[in-house]
mmCIF file with all atom_site columns, C-alpha atoms in Angstrom:
data_model
loop_
_atom_site.group_PDB
_atom_site.id
_atom_site.type_symbol
_atom_site.label_atom_id
_atom_site.label_alt_id
_atom_site.label_comp_id
_atom_site.label_asym_id
_atom_site.label_entity_id
_atom_site.label_seq_id
_atom_site.pdbx_PDB_ins_code
_atom_site.Cartn_x
_atom_site.Cartn_y
_atom_site.Cartn_z
_atom_site.occupancy
_atom_site.B_iso_or_equiv
_atom_site.pdbx_formal_charge
_atom_site.auth_seq_id
_atom_site.auth_comp_id
_atom_site.auth_asym_id
_atom_site.auth_atom_id
_atom_site.pdbx_PDB_model_num
ATOM 1   C CA . UNK C 1 1   ? -51.926 -0.286  -1.840  1.00 0.00 ? 41  UNK C CA 1
ATOM 2   C CA . UNK C 1 2   ? -49.574 1.027   0.540   1.00 0.00 ? 42  UNK C CA 1
ATOM 3   C CA . UNK C 1 3   ? -49.833 -1.014  3.424   1.00 0.00 ? 43  UNK C CA 1
ATOM 4   C CA . UNK C 1 4   ? -46.966 -3.505  2.661   1.00 0.00 ? 44  UNK C CA 1
ATOM 5   C CA . UNK C 1 5   ? -44.514 -0.396  2.336   1.00 0.00 ? 45  UNK C CA 1
ATOM 6   C CA . UNK C 1 6   ? -45.582 1.076   5.898   1.00 0.00 ? 46  UNK C CA 1
ATOM 7   C CA . UNK C 1 7   ? -44.507 -2.977  6.992   1.00 0.00 ? 47  UNK C CA 1
ATOM 8   C CA . UNK C 1 8   ? -41.531 -2.857  5.320   1.00 0.00 ? 48  UNK C CA 1
ATOM 9   C CA . UNK C 1 9   ? -40.508 0.345   6.924   1.00 0.00 ? 49  UNK C CA 1
ATOM 10  C CA . UNK C 1 10  ? -41.550 -1.203  10.325  1.00 0.00 ? 50  UNK C CA 1
ATOM 11  C CA . UNK C 1 11  ? -44.246 0.857   11.123  1.00 0.00 ? 51  UNK C CA 1
ATOM 12  C CA . UNK C 1 12  ? -45.738 -0.723  14.153  1.00 0.00 ? 52  UNK C CA 1
ATOM 13  C CA . UNK C 1 13  ? -49.691 -0.425  13.662  1.00 0.00 ? 53  UNK C CA 1
ATOM 14  C CA . UNK C 1 14  ? -50.485 0.148   10.217  1.00 0.00 ? 54  UNK C CA 1
ATOM 15  C CA . UNK C 1 15  ? -54.566 0.610   9.438   1.00 0.00 ? 55  UNK C CA 1
ATOM 16  C CA . UNK C 1 16  ? -55.973 0.359   6.220   1.00 0.00 ? 56  UNK C CA 1
ATOM 17  C CA . UNK C 1 17  ? -59.276 2.374   4.740   1.00 0.00 ? 57  UNK C CA 1
ATOM 18  C CA . UNK C 1 18  ? -61.008 1.365   1.481   1.00 0.00 ? 58  UNK C CA 1
ATOM 19  C CA . UNK C 1 19  ? -64.153 2.673   0.648   1.00 0.00 ? 59  UNK C CA 1
ATOM 20  C CA . UNK C 1 20  ? -66.887 0.591   -0.264  1.00 0.00 ? 60  UNK C CA 1
ATOM 21  C CA . UNK C 1 21  ? -67.288 0.562   -4.387  1.00 0.00 ? 61  UNK C CA 1
ATOM 22  C CA . UNK C 1 22  ? -71.114 1.019   -5.526  1.00 0.00 ? 62  UNK C CA 1
ATOM 23  C CA . UNK C 1 23  ? -72.622 0.100   -2.140  1.00 0.00 ? 63  UNK C CA 1
ATOM 24  C CA . UNK C 1 24  ? -70.835 -3.084  -2.143  1.00 0.00 ? 64  UNK C CA 1
ATOM 25  C CA . UNK C 1 25  ? -67.165 -4.345  0.107   1.00 0.00 ? 65  UNK C CA 1
ATOM 26  C CA . UNK C 1 26  ? -64.492 -4.565  -2.052  1.00 0.00 ? 66  UNK C CA 1
ATOM 27  C CA . UNK C 1 27  ? -63.522 -7.983  -0.746  1.00 0.00 ? 67  UNK C CA 1
ATOM 28  C CA . UNK C 1 28  ? -60.455 -8.573  -3.420  1.00 0.00 ? 68  UNK C CA 1
ATOM 29  C CA . UNK C 1 29  ? -59.253 -5.004  -1.575  1.00 0.00 ? 69  UNK C CA 1
ATOM 30  C CA . UNK C 1 30  ? -59.453 -6.336  1.835   1.00 0.00 ? 70  UNK C CA 1
ATOM 31  C CA . UNK C 1 31  ? -57.959 -9.634  1.206   1.00 0.00 ? 71  UNK C CA 1
ATOM 32  C CA . UNK C 1 32  ? -55.135 -7.799  -0.506  1.00 0.00 ? 72  UNK C CA 1
ATOM 33  C CA . UNK C 1 33  ? -54.893 -5.543  3.037   1.00 0.00 ? 73  UNK C CA 1
ATOM 34  C CA . UNK C 1 34  ? -55.313 -8.778  5.085   1.00 0.00 ? 74  UNK C CA 1
ATOM 35  C CA . UNK C 1 35  ? -52.422 -10.157 2.955   1.00 0.00 ? 75  UNK C CA 1
ATOM 36  C CA . UNK C 1 36  ? -50.438 -7.168  3.460   1.00 0.00 ? 76  UNK C CA 1
ATOM 37  C CA . UNK C 1 37  ? -50.623 -7.264  7.305   1.00 0.00 ? 77  UNK C CA 1
ATOM 38  C CA . UNK C 1 38  ? -52.926 -4.589  7.879   1.00 0.00 ? 78  UNK C CA 1
ATOM 39  C CA . UNK C 1 39  ? -53.057 -4.891  11.714  1.00 0.00 ? 79  UNK C CA 1
ATOM 40  C CA . UNK C 1 40  ? -56.878 -2.690  11.347  1.00 0.00 ? 80  UNK C CA 1
ATOM 41  C CA . UNK C 1 41  ? -59.060 -2.552  8.412   1.00 0.00 ? 81  UNK C CA 1
ATOM 42  C CA . UNK C 1 42  ? -62.011 0.131   8.025   1.00 0.00 ? 82  UNK C CA 1
ATOM 43  C CA . UNK C 1 43  ? -64.909 0.112   5.201   1.00 0.00 ? 83  UNK C CA 1
ATOM 44  C CA . UNK C 1 44  ? -64.238 3.804   4.906   1.00 0.00 ? 84  UNK C CA 1
ATOM 45  C CA . UNK C 1 45  ? -63.336 5.875   2.505   1.00 0.00 ? 85  UNK C CA 1
ATOM 46  C CA . UNK C 1 46  ? -63.713 10.078  1.071   1.00 0.00 ? 86  UNK C CA 1
ATOM 47  C CA . UNK C 1 47  ? -63.221 12.808  3.301   1.00 0.00 ? 87  UNK C CA 1
ATOM 48  C CA . UNK C 1 48  ? -64.425 10.944  5.479   1.00 0.00 ? 88  UNK C CA 1
ATOM 49  C CA . UNK C 1 49  ? -61.819 8.514   5.903   1.00 0.00 ? 89  UNK C CA 1
ATOM 50  C CA . UNK C 1 50  ? -59.233 11.239  6.186   1.00 0.00 ? 90  UNK C CA 1
ATOM 51  C CA . UNK C 1 51  ? -60.885 13.476  8.991   1.00 0.00 ? 91  UNK C CA 1
ATOM 52  C CA . UNK C 1 52  ? -61.145 9.953   10.663  1.00 0.00 ? 92  UNK C CA 1
ATOM 53  C CA . UNK C 1 53  ? -57.685 9.236   10.303  1.00 0.00 ? 93  UNK C CA 1
ATOM 54  C CA . UNK C 1 54  ? -56.349 12.695  11.479  1.00 0.00 ? 94  UNK C CA 1
ATOM 55  C CA . UNK C 1 55  ? -58.819 13.270  14.249  1.00 0.00 ? 95  UNK C CA 1
ATOM 56  C CA . UNK C 1 56  ? -59.690 9.896   15.671  1.00 0.00 ? 96  UNK C CA 1
ATOM 57  C CA . UNK C 1 57  ? -63.348 8.917   16.252  1.00 0.00 ? 97  UNK C CA 1
ATOM 58  C CA . UNK C 1 58  ? -65.163 7.259   18.867  1.00 0.00 ? 98  UNK C CA 1
ATOM 59  C CA . UNK C 1 59  ? -64.456 4.080   17.746  1.00 0.00 ? 99  UNK C CA 1
ATOM 60  C CA . UNK C 1 60  ? -60.887 4.723   16.064  1.00 0.00 ? 100 UNK C CA 1
ATOM 61  C CA . UNK C 1 61  ? -57.572 6.243   16.896  1.00 0.00 ? 101 UNK C CA 1
ATOM 62  C CA . UNK C 1 62  ? -56.191 8.995   15.846  1.00 0.00 ? 102 UNK C CA 1
ATOM 63  C CA . UNK C 1 63  ? -53.738 7.827   13.129  1.00 0.00 ? 103 UNK C CA 1
ATOM 64  C CA . UNK C 1 64  ? -50.163 9.534   13.218  1.00 0.00 ? 104 UNK C CA 1
ATOM 65  C CA . UNK C 1 65  ? -49.488 9.483   9.382   1.00 0.00 ? 105 UNK C CA 1
ATOM 66  C CA . UNK C 1 66  ? -51.848 9.480   6.398   1.00 0.00 ? 106 UNK C CA 1
ATOM 67  C CA . UNK C 1 67  ? -50.540 8.012   3.280   1.00 0.00 ? 107 UNK C CA 1
ATOM 68  C CA . UNK C 1 68  ? -51.985 6.977   -0.079  1.00 0.00 ? 108 UNK C CA 1
ATOM 69  C CA . UNK C 1 69  ? -53.879 8.141   -3.261  1.00 0.00 ? 109 UNK C CA 1
ATOM 70  C CA . UNK C 1 70  ? -57.104 10.103  -3.500  1.00 0.00 ? 110 UNK C CA 1
ATOM 71  C CA . UNK C 1 71  ? -59.136 12.164  -6.134  1.00 0.00 ? 111 UNK C CA 1
ATOM 72  C CA . UNK C 1 72  ? -58.749 16.218  -5.667  1.00 0.00 ? 112 UNK C CA 1
ATOM 73  C CA . UNK C 1 73  ? -61.161 15.911  -2.428  1.00 0.00 ? 113 UNK C CA 1
ATOM 74  C CA . UNK C 1 74  ? -58.802 13.774  -0.302  1.00 0.00 ? 114 UNK C CA 1
ATOM 75  C CA . UNK C 1 75  ? -56.306 15.851  -1.423  1.00 0.00 ? 115 UNK C CA 1
ATOM 76  C CA . UNK C 1 76  ? -58.370 19.342  -0.190  1.00 0.00 ? 116 UNK C CA 1
ATOM 77  C CA . UNK C 1 77  ? -58.928 17.136  2.926   1.00 0.00 ? 117 UNK C CA 1
ATOM 78  C CA . UNK C 1 78  ? -55.452 16.437  3.274   1.00 0.00 ? 118 UNK C CA 1
ATOM 79  C CA . UNK C 1 79  ? -54.087 19.777  2.789   1.00 0.00 ? 119 UNK C CA 1
ATOM 80  C CA . UNK C 1 80  ? -56.842 21.235  5.424   1.00 0.00 ? 120 UNK C CA 1
ATOM 81  C CA . UNK C 1 81  ? -55.380 18.865  8.141   1.00 0.00 ? 121 UNK C CA 1
ATOM 82  C CA . UNK C 1 82  ? -51.960 18.314  7.546   1.00 0.00 ? 122 UNK C CA 1
ATOM 83  C CA . UNK C 1 83  ? -51.089 20.175  11.270  1.00 0.00 ? 123 UNK C CA 1
ATOM 84  C CA . UNK C 1 84  ? -52.619 17.486  12.674  1.00 0.00 ? 124 UNK C CA 1
ATOM 85  C CA . UNK C 1 85  ? -51.260 14.933  11.020  1.00 0.00 ? 125 UNK C CA 1
ATOM 86  C CA . UNK C 1 86  ? -48.535 13.565  9.014   1.00 0.00 ? 126 UNK C CA 1
ATOM 87  C CA . UNK C 1 87  ? -49.444 12.943  5.142   1.00 0.00 ? 127 UNK C CA 1
ATOM 88  C CA . UNK C 1 88  ? -47.551 11.852  2.163   1.00 0.00 ? 128 UNK C CA 1
ATOM 89  C CA . UNK C 1 89  ? -48.032 14.636  -0.222  1.00 0.00 ? 129 UNK C CA 1
ATOM 90  C CA . UNK C 1 90  ? -50.320 16.939  -2.117  1.00 0.00 ? 130 UNK C CA 1
ATOM 91  C CA . UNK C 1 91  ? -51.754 15.086  -5.243  1.00 0.00 ? 131 UNK C CA 1
ATOM 92  C CA . UNK C 1 92  ? -53.367 15.845  -8.340  1.00 0.00 ? 132 UNK C CA 1
ATOM 93  C CA . UNK C 1 93  ? -54.869 13.654  -10.706 1.00 0.00 ? 133 UNK C CA 1
ATOM 94  C CA . UNK C 1 94  ? -52.843 10.798  -11.773 1.00 0.00 ? 134 UNK C CA 1
ATOM 95  C CA . UNK C 1 95  ? -51.557 10.723  -15.396 1.00 0.00 ? 135 UNK C CA 1
ATOM 96  C CA . UNK C 1 96  ? -50.332 8.272   -17.393 1.00 0.00 ? 136 UNK C CA 1
ATOM 97  C CA . UNK C 1 97  ? -48.238 7.711   -20.548 1.00 0.00 ? 137 UNK C CA 1
ATOM 98  C CA . UNK C 1 98  ? -47.495 4.410   -22.209 1.00 0.00 ? 138 UNK C CA 1
ATOM 99  C CA . UNK C 1 99  ? -45.405 3.834   -25.236 1.00 0.00 ? 139 UNK C CA 1
ATOM 100 C CA . UNK C 1 100 ? -46.160 0.407   -26.634 1.00 0.00 ? 140 UNK C CA 1
ATOM 101 C CA . UNK C 1 101 ? -45.237 -1.408  -30.261 1.00 0.00 ? 141 UNK C CA 1
ATOM 102 C CA . UNK C 1 102 ? -46.845 -4.443  -31.599 1.00 0.00 ? 142 UNK C CA 1
ATOM 103 C CA . UNK C 1 103 ? -45.165 -6.922  -29.164 1.00 0.00 ? 143 UNK C CA 1
ATOM 104 C CA . UNK C 1 104 ? -47.615 -4.730  -26.440 1.00 0.00 ? 144 UNK C CA 1
ATOM 105 C CA . UNK C 1 105 ? -49.874 -6.564  -24.478 1.00 0.00 ? 145 UNK C CA 1
ATOM 106 C CA . UNK C 1 106 ? -53.286 -4.597  -24.925 1.00 0.00 ? 146 UNK C CA 1
ATOM 107 C CA . UNK C 1 107 ? -54.934 -6.314  -22.084 1.00 0.00 ? 147 UNK C CA 1
ATOM 108 C CA . UNK C 1 108 ? -52.109 -5.194  -19.642 1.00 0.00 ? 148 UNK C CA 1
ATOM 109 C CA . UNK C 1 109 ? -51.598 -1.667  -21.491 1.00 0.00 ? 149 UNK C CA 1
ATOM 110 C CA . UNK C 1 110 ? -55.799 -1.155  -21.018 1.00 0.00 ? 150 UNK C CA 1
ATOM 111 C CA . UNK C 1 111 ? -55.456 -2.418  -17.527 1.00 0.00 ? 151 UNK C CA 1
ATOM 112 C CA . UNK C 1 112 ? -52.846 0.173   -16.562 1.00 0.00 ? 152 UNK C CA 1
ATOM 113 C CA . UNK C 1 113 ? -54.622 2.574   -18.325 1.00 0.00 ? 153 UNK C CA 1
ATOM 114 C CA . UNK C 1 114 ? -58.158 1.865   -16.152 1.00 0.00 ? 154 UNK C CA 1
ATOM 115 C CA . UNK C 1 115 ? -55.943 1.700   -13.034 1.00 0.00 ? 155 UNK C CA 1
ATOM 116 C CA . UNK C 1 116 ? -55.320 5.222   -13.596 1.00 0.00 ? 156 UNK C CA 1
ATOM 117 C CA . UNK C 1 117 ? -58.176 6.723   -15.013 1.00 0.00 ? 157 UNK C CA 1
ATOM 118 C CA . UNK C 1 118 ? -60.157 5.330   -12.043 1.00 0.00 ? 158 UNK C CA 1
ATOM 119 C CA . UNK C 1 119 ? -58.733 7.847   -10.001 1.00 0.00 ? 159 UNK C CA 1
ATOM 120 C CA . UNK C 1 120 ? -61.100 10.596  -11.016 1.00 0.00 ? 160 UNK C CA 1
ATOM 121 C CA . UNK C 1 121 ? -62.858 12.099  -14.106 1.00 0.00 ? 161 UNK C CA 1
ATOM 122 C CA . UNK C 1 122 ? -59.824 14.303  -14.872 1.00 0.00 ? 162 UNK C CA 1
ATOM 123 C CA . UNK C 1 123 ? -56.778 11.500  -15.193 1.00 0.00 ? 163 UNK C CA 1
ATOM 124 C CA . UNK C 1 124 ? -55.632 11.747  -18.655 1.00 0.00 ? 164 UNK C CA 1
ATOM 125 C CA . UNK C 1 125 ? -54.397 8.763   -20.000 1.00 0.00 ? 165 UNK C CA 1
ATOM 126 C CA . UNK C 1 126 ? -52.662 8.642   -23.469 1.00 0.00 ? 166 UNK C CA 1
ATOM 127 C CA . UNK C 1 127 ? -51.205 5.545   -24.994 1.00 0.00 ? 167 UNK C CA 1
ATOM 128 C CA . UNK C 1 128 ? -48.382 5.766   -28.328 1.00 0.00 ? 168 UNK C CA 1
ATOM 129 C CA . UNK C 1 129 ? -48.325 2.779   -30.322 1.00 0.00 ? 169 UNK C CA 1
ATOM 130 C CA . UNK C 1 130 ? -46.808 2.061   -33.280 1.00 0.00 ? 170 UNK C CA 1
ATOM 131 C CA . UNK C 1 131 ? -49.088 -0.561  -34.281 1.00 0.00 ? 171 UNK C CA 1
ATOM 132 C CA . UNK C 1 132 ? -52.558 0.626   -35.401 1.00 0.00 ? 172 UNK C CA 1
ATOM 133 C CA . UNK C 1 133 ? -54.007 -3.239  -34.850 1.00 0.00 ? 173 UNK C CA 1
ATOM 134 C CA . UNK C 1 134 ? -52.589 -2.451  -30.978 1.00 0.00 ? 174 UNK C CA 1
ATOM 135 C CA . UNK C 1 135 ? -54.377 0.891   -30.675 1.00 0.00 ? 175 UNK C CA 1
ATOM 136 C CA . UNK C 1 136 ? -57.982 -0.585  -31.735 1.00 0.00 ? 176 UNK C CA 1
ATOM 137 C CA . UNK C 1 137 ? -57.500 -3.383  -29.943 1.00 0.00 ? 177 UNK C CA 1
ATOM 138 C CA . UNK C 1 138 ? -56.644 -1.268  -26.657 1.00 0.00 ? 178 UNK C CA 1
ATOM 139 C CA . UNK C 1 139 ? -59.980 1.200   -27.430 1.00 0.00 ? 179 UNK C CA 1
ATOM 140 C CA . UNK C 1 140 ? -62.013 -2.039  -28.133 1.00 0.00 ? 180 UNK C CA 1
ATOM 141 C CA . UNK C 1 141 ? -60.983 -3.493  -24.771 1.00 0.00 ? 181 UNK C CA 1
ATOM 142 C CA . UNK C 1 142 ? -60.879 -0.489  -22.768 1.00 0.00 ? 182 UNK C CA 1
ATOM 143 C CA . UNK C 1 143 ? -64.447 -0.304  -23.665 1.00 0.00 ? 183 UNK C CA 1
ATOM 144 C CA . UNK C 1 144 ? -65.273 -3.578  -22.641 1.00 0.00 ? 184 UNK C CA 1
ATOM 145 C CA . UNK C 1 145 ? -63.470 -2.909  -19.436 1.00 0.00 ? 185 UNK C CA 1
ATOM 146 C CA . UNK C 1 146 ? -65.480 -0.247  -18.646 1.00 0.00 ? 186 UNK C CA 1
ATOM 147 C CA . UNK C 1 147 ? -68.890 -1.819  -19.210 1.00 0.00 ? 187 UNK C CA 1
ATOM 148 C CA . UNK C 1 148 ? -67.364 -4.182  -16.100 1.00 0.00 ? 188 UNK C CA 1
ATOM 149 C CA . UNK C 1 149 ? -65.650 -1.983  -13.461 1.00 0.00 ? 189 UNK C CA 1
ATOM 150 C CA . UNK C 1 150 ? -67.138 -0.359  -10.722 1.00 0.00 ? 190 UNK C CA 1
ATOM 151 C CA . UNK C 1 151 ? -65.712 2.696   -10.853 1.00 0.00 ? 191 UNK C CA 1
ATOM 152 C CA . UNK C 1 152 ? -66.706 3.159   -14.464 1.00 0.00 ? 192 UNK C CA 1
ATOM 153 C CA . UNK C 1 153 ? -68.448 6.924   -14.195 1.00 0.00 ? 193 UNK C CA 1
ATOM 154 C CA . UNK C 1 154 ? -65.044 8.509   -13.016 1.00 0.00 ? 194 UNK C CA 1
ATOM 155 C CA . UNK C 1 155 ? -63.219 6.041   -15.562 1.00 0.00 ? 195 UNK C CA 1
ATOM 156 C CA . UNK C 1 156 ? -65.300 6.633   -18.123 1.00 0.00 ? 196 UNK C CA 1
ATOM 157 C CA . UNK C 1 157 ? -65.107 10.437  -18.120 1.00 0.00 ? 197 UNK C CA 1
ATOM 158 C CA . UNK C 1 158 ? -61.228 10.195  -18.149 1.00 0.00 ? 198 UNK C CA 1
ATOM 159 C CA . UNK C 1 159 ? -61.278 7.988   -21.124 1.00 0.00 ? 199 UNK C CA 1
ATOM 160 C CA . UNK C 1 160 ? -63.575 10.011  -22.836 1.00 0.00 ? 200 UNK C CA 1
ATOM 161 C CA . UNK C 1 161 ? -62.444 14.027  -21.897 1.00 0.00 ? 201 UNK C CA 1
ATOM 162 C CA . UNK C 1 162 ? -58.835 13.203  -21.487 1.00 0.00 ? 202 UNK C CA 1
ATOM 163 C CA . UNK C 1 163 ? -57.181 10.499  -23.139 1.00 0.00 ? 203 UNK C CA 1
ATOM 164 C CA . UNK C 1 164 ? -56.433 9.313   -26.685 1.00 0.00 ? 204 UNK C CA 1
ATOM 165 C CA . UNK C 1 165 ? -54.359 6.890   -28.380 1.00 0.00 ? 205 UNK C CA 1
ATOM 166 C CA . UNK C 1 166 ? -51.886 8.257   -31.120 1.00 0.00 ? 206 UNK C CA 1
ATOM 167 C CA . UNK C 1 167 ? -50.711 5.835   -33.822 1.00 0.00 ? 207 UNK C CA 1
ATOM 168 C CA . UNK C 1 168 ? -47.183 6.849   -34.673 1.00 0.00 ? 208 UNK C CA 1
ATOM 169 C CA . UNK C 1 169 ? -44.263 5.425   -37.497 1.00 0.00 ? 209 UNK C CA 1
ATOM 170 C CA . UNK C 1 170 ? -41.121 4.046   -35.793 1.00 0.00 ? 210 UNK C CA 1
ATOM 171 C CA . UNK C 1 171 ? -40.404 5.440   -31.843 1.00 0.00 ? 211 UNK C CA 1
ATOM 172 C CA . UNK C 1 172 ? -36.825 6.223   -32.711 1.00 0.00 ? 212 UNK C CA 1
ATOM 173 C CA . UNK C 1 173 ? -37.694 8.545   -35.928 1.00 0.00 ? 213 UNK C CA 1
ATOM 174 C CA . UNK C 1 174 ? -36.414 11.965  -35.508 1.00 0.00 ? 214 UNK C CA 1
#
C-alpha cells in the first residue's frame, strides 16, 4: 500500500511486510509488493512486524521508518515504539462515507466499503444513496463478498454493527 510512495520518494531500501491471512500466503499482495519494487518482502504482520521493524531481529535489520495502516493494536505498538523508529501517524479505526446516486456502480462501491471495513471490527462504513435499487444491490453484494473474504470476521462485524445504507431524496435538497 505504501511501497510505491517510498520508491517515488527515492527511499533507497524499501521493505514490505504482509501478514498471512487465514494461514495462507496472500499471493496477490506479494505480487503487488514485487511490482511496486519492494527490495525485501516478509510474511509477517501484527505487532510482531512492528517490533521487528522497530528493533530488528537476528535475520531482519532494524528499519528507519514505519509507514502503513493497521488496527488498534498496530497503532498502540507504533505509539510504544515511536522513540525507536520513525512512524507515519497514530491512526484510529478507518471510516468511510460514500454518496451514491443511480449512476454508481454497486460493485465498486461495495468494494470500497469492504476495503475499509476489513481494517477492524469498529470501522464504520456509511453509504448515502438516492436510489433504493442501488442501496439494495449494495447490501446484497456486500453480503456476498463477506462470504468469501479472508478477513470476513473483522469486516462482517464492522458491517453489522457500525455501518448502514441510508436512502435519501435528492442530494441537493435543503
